[in-house]
CSV table of N, CA and C in Angstrom, one decimal:
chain,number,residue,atom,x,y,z
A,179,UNK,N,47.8,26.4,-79.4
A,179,UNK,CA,48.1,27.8,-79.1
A,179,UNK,C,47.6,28.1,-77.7
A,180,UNK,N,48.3,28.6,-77.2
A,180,UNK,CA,47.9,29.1,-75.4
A,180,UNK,C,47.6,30.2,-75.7
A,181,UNK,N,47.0,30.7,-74.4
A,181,UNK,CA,46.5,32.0,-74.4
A,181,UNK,C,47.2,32.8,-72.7
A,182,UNK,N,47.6,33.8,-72.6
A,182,UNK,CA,48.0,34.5,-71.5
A,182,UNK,C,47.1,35.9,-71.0
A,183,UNK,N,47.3,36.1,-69.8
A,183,UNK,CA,46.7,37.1,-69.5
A,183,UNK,C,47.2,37.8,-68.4
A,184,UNK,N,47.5,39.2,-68.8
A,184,UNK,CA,48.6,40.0,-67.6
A,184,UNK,C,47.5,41.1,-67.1
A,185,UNK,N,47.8,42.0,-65.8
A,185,UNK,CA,47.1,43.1,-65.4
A,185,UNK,C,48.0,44.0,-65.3
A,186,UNK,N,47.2,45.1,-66.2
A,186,UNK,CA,48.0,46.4,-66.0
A,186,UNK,C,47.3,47.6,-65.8
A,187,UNK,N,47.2,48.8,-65.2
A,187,UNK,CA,46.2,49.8,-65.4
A,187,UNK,C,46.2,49.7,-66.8
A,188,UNK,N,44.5,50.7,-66.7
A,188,UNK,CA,43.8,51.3,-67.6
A,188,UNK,C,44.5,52.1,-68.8
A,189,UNK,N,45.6,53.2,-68.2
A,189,UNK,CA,46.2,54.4,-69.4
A,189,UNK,C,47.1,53.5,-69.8
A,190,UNK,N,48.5,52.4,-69.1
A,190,UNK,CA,48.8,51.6,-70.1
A,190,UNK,C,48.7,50.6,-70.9
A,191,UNK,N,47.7,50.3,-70.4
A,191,UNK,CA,47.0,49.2,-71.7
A,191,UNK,C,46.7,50.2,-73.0
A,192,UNK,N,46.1,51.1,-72.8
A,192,UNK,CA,45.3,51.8,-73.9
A,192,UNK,C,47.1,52.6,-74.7
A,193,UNK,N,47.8,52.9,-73.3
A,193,UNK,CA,48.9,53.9,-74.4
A,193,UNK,C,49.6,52.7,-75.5
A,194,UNK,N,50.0,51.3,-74.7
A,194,UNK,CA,50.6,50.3,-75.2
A,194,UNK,C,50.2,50.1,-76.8
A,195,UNK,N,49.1,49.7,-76.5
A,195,UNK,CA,47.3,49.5,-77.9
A,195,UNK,C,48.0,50.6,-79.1
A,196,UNK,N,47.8,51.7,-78.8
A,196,UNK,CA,48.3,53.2,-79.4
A,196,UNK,C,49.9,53.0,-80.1
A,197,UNK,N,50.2,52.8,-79.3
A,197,UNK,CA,51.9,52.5,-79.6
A,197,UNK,C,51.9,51.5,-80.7
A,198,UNK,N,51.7,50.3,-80.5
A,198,UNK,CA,51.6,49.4,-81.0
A,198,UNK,C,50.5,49.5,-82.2
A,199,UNK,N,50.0,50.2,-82.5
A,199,UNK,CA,49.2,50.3,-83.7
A,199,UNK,C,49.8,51.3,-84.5
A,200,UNK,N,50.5,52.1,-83.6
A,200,UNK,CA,51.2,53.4,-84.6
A,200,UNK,C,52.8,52.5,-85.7
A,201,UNK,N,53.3,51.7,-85.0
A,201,UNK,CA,54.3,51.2,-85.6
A,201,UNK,C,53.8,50.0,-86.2
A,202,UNK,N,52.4,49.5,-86.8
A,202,UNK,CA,52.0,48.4,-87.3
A,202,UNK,C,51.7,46.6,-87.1
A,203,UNK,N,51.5,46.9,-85.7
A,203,UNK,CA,51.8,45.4,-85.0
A,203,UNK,C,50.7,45.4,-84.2
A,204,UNK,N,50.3,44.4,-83.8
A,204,UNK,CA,49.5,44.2,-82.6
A,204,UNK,C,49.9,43.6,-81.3
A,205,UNK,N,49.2,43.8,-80.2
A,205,UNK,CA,49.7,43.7,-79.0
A,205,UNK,C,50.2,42.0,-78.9
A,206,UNK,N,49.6,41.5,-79.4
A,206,UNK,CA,49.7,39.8,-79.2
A,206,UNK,C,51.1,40.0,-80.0
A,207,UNK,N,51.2,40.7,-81.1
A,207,UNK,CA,52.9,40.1,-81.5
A,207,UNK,C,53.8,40.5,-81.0
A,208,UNK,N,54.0,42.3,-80.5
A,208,UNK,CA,54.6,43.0,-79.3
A,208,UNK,C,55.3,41.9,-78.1
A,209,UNK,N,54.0,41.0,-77.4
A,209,UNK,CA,54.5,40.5,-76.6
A,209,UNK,C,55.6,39.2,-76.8
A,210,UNK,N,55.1,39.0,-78.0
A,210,UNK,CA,55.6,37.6,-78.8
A,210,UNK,C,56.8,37.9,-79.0
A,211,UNK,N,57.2,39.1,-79.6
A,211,UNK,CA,58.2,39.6,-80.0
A,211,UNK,C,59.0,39.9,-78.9
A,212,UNK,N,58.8,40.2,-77.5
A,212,UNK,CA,59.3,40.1,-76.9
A,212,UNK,C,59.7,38.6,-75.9
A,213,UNK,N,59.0,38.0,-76.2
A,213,UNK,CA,59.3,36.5,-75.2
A,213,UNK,C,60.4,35.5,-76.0
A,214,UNK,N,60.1,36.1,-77.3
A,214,UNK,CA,61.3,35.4,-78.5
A,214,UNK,C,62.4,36.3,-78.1
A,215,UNK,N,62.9,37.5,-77.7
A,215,UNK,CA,64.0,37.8,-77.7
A,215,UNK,C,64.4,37.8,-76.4
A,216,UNK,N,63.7,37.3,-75.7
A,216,UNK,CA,63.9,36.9,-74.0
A,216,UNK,C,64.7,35.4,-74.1
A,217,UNK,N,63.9,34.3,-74.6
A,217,UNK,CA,64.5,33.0,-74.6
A,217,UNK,C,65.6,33.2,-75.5
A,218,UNK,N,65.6,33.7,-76.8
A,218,UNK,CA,66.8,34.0,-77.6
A,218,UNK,C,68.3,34.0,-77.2
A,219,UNK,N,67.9,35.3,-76.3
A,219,UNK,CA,69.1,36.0,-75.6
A,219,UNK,C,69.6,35.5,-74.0
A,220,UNK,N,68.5,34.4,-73.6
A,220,UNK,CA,68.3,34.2,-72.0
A,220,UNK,C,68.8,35.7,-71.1
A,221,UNK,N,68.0,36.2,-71.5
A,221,UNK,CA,67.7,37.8,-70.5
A,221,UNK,C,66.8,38.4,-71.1
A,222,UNK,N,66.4,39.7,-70.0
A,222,UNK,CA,65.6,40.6,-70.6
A,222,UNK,C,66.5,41.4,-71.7
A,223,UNK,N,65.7,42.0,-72.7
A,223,UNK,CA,66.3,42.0,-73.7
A,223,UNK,C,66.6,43.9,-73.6
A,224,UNK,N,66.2,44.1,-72.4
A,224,UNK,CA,67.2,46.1,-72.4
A,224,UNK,C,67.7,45.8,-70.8
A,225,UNK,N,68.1,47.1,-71.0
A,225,UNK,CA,68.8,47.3,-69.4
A,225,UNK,C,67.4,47.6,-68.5
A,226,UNK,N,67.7,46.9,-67.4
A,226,UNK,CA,66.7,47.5,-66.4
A,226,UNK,C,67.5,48.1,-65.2
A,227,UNK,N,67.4,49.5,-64.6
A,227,UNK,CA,68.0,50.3,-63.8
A,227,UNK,C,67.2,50.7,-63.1
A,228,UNK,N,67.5,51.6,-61.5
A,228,UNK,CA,67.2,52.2,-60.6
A,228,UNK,C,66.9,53.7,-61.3
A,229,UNK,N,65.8,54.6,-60.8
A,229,UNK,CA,65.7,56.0,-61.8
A,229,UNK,C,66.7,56.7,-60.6
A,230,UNK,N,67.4,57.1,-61.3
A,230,UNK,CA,68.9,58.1,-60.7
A,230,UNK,C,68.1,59.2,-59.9
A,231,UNK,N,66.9,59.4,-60.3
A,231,UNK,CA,66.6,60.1,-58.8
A,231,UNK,C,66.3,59.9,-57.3
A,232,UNK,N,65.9,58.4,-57.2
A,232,UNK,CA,66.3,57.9,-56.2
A,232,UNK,C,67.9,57.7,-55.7
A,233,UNK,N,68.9,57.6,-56.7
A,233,UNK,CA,70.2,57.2,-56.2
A,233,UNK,C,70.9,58.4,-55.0
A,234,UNK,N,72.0,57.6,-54.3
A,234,UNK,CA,72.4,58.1,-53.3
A,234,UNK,C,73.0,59.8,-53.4
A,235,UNK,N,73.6,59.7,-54.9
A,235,UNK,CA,74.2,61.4,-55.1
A,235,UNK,C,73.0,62.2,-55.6
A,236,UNK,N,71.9,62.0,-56.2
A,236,UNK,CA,70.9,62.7,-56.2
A,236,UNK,C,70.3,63.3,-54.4
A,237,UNK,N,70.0,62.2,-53.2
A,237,UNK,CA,69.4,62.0,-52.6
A,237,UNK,C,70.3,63.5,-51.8
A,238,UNK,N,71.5,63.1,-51.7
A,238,UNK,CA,72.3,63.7,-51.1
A,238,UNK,C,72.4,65.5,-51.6
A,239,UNK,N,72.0,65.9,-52.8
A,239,UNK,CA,72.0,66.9,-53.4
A,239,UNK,C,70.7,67.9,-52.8
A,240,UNK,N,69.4,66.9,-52.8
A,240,UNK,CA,67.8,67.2,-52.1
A,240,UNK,C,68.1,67.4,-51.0
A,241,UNK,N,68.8,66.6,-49.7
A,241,UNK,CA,68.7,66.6,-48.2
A,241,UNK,C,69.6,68.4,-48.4
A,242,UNK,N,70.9,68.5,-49.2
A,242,UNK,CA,72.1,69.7,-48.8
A,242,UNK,C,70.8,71.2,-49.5
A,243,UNK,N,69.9,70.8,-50.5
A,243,UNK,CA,69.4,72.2,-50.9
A,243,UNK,C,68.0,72.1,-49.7
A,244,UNK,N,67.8,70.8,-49.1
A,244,UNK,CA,66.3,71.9,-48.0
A,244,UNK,C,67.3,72.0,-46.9
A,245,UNK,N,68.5,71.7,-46.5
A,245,UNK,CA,68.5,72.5,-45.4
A,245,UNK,C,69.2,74.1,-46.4
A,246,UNK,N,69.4,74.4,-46.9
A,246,UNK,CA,69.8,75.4,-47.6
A,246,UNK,C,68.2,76.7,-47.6
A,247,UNK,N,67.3,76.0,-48.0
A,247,UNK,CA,66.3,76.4,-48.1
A,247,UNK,C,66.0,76.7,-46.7
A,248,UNK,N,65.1,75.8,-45.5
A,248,UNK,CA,65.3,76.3,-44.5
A,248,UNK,C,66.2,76.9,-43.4
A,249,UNK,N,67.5,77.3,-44.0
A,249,UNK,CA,68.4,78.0,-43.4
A,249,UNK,C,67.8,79.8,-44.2
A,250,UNK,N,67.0,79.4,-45.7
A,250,UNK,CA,67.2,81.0,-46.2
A,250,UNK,C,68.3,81.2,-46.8
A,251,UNK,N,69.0,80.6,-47.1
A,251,UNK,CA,70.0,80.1,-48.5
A,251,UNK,C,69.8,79.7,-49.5
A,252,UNK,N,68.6,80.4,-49.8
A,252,UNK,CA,68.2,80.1,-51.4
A,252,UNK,C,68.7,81.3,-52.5
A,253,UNK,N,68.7,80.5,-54.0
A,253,UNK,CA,69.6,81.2,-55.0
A,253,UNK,C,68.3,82.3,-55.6
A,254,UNK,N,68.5,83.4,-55.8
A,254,UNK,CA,67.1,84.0,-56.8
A,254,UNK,C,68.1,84.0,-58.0
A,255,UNK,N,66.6,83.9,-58.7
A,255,UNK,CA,67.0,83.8,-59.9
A,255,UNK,C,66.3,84.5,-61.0
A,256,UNK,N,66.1,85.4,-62.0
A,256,UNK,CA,65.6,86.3,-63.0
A,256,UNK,C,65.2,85.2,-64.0
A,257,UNK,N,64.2,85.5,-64.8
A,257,UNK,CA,63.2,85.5,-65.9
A,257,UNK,C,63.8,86.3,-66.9
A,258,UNK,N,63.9,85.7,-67.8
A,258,UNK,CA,64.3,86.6,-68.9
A,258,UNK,C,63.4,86.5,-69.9
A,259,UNK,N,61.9,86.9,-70.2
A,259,UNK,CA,61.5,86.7,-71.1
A,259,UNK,C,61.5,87.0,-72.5
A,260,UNK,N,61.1,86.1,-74.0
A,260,UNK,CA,62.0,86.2,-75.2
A,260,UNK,C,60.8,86.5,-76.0
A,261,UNK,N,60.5,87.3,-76.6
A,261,UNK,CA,59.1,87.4,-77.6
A,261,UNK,C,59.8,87.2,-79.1
C-alpha cells in the first residue's frame, strides 16, 4: 500500500473532510474513487472549463458598462420592497 500526500489550503481540506463525511466516505476513498475513474475512463472524469466570467463576451459587456458608467450612463433602478 503507498501512501500520497497533496497540499491544499486550510478551509478546503476541512470543507472536503465535511463533505466527505456528510455522504459516508472518507477522504482516502474520495480520492481512490477518483483515481479509479480517472484510469478507467483515461481522463478526468468531469468537464474542466474556463469560469465564463473571464470569457471574451463577458469581458466585453464590463469594459461597454464602465465606460457607460464614467460617461454618467448609468440605469437607476427602484427597490421594491415585499413584507
Amino acid at each position: 500500500m503507498a501512501t500520497m500526500s497533496i497540499r491544499t489550503n486550510d478551509e478546503r481540506k476541512y470543507s472536503f473532510e465535511g463533505f466527505c463525511d456528510s455522504i459516508g466516505i472518507s477522504v482516502t476513498a474520495a480520492v481512490n474513487m477518483f483515481m479509479n475513474a480517472c484510469l478507467r475512463e483515461n481522463r478526468i472524469p468531469f468537464e474542466i472549463k474556463a469560469d465564463p466570467f473571464w470569457g471574451e463576451e463577458n469581458q466585453k459587456r464590463l469594459r461597454t458598462s464602465l465606460e457607460h458608467a464614467k460617461q454618467g450612463k448609468l440605469t437607476k433602478h427602484e427597490i421594491d420592497e415585499v413584507n
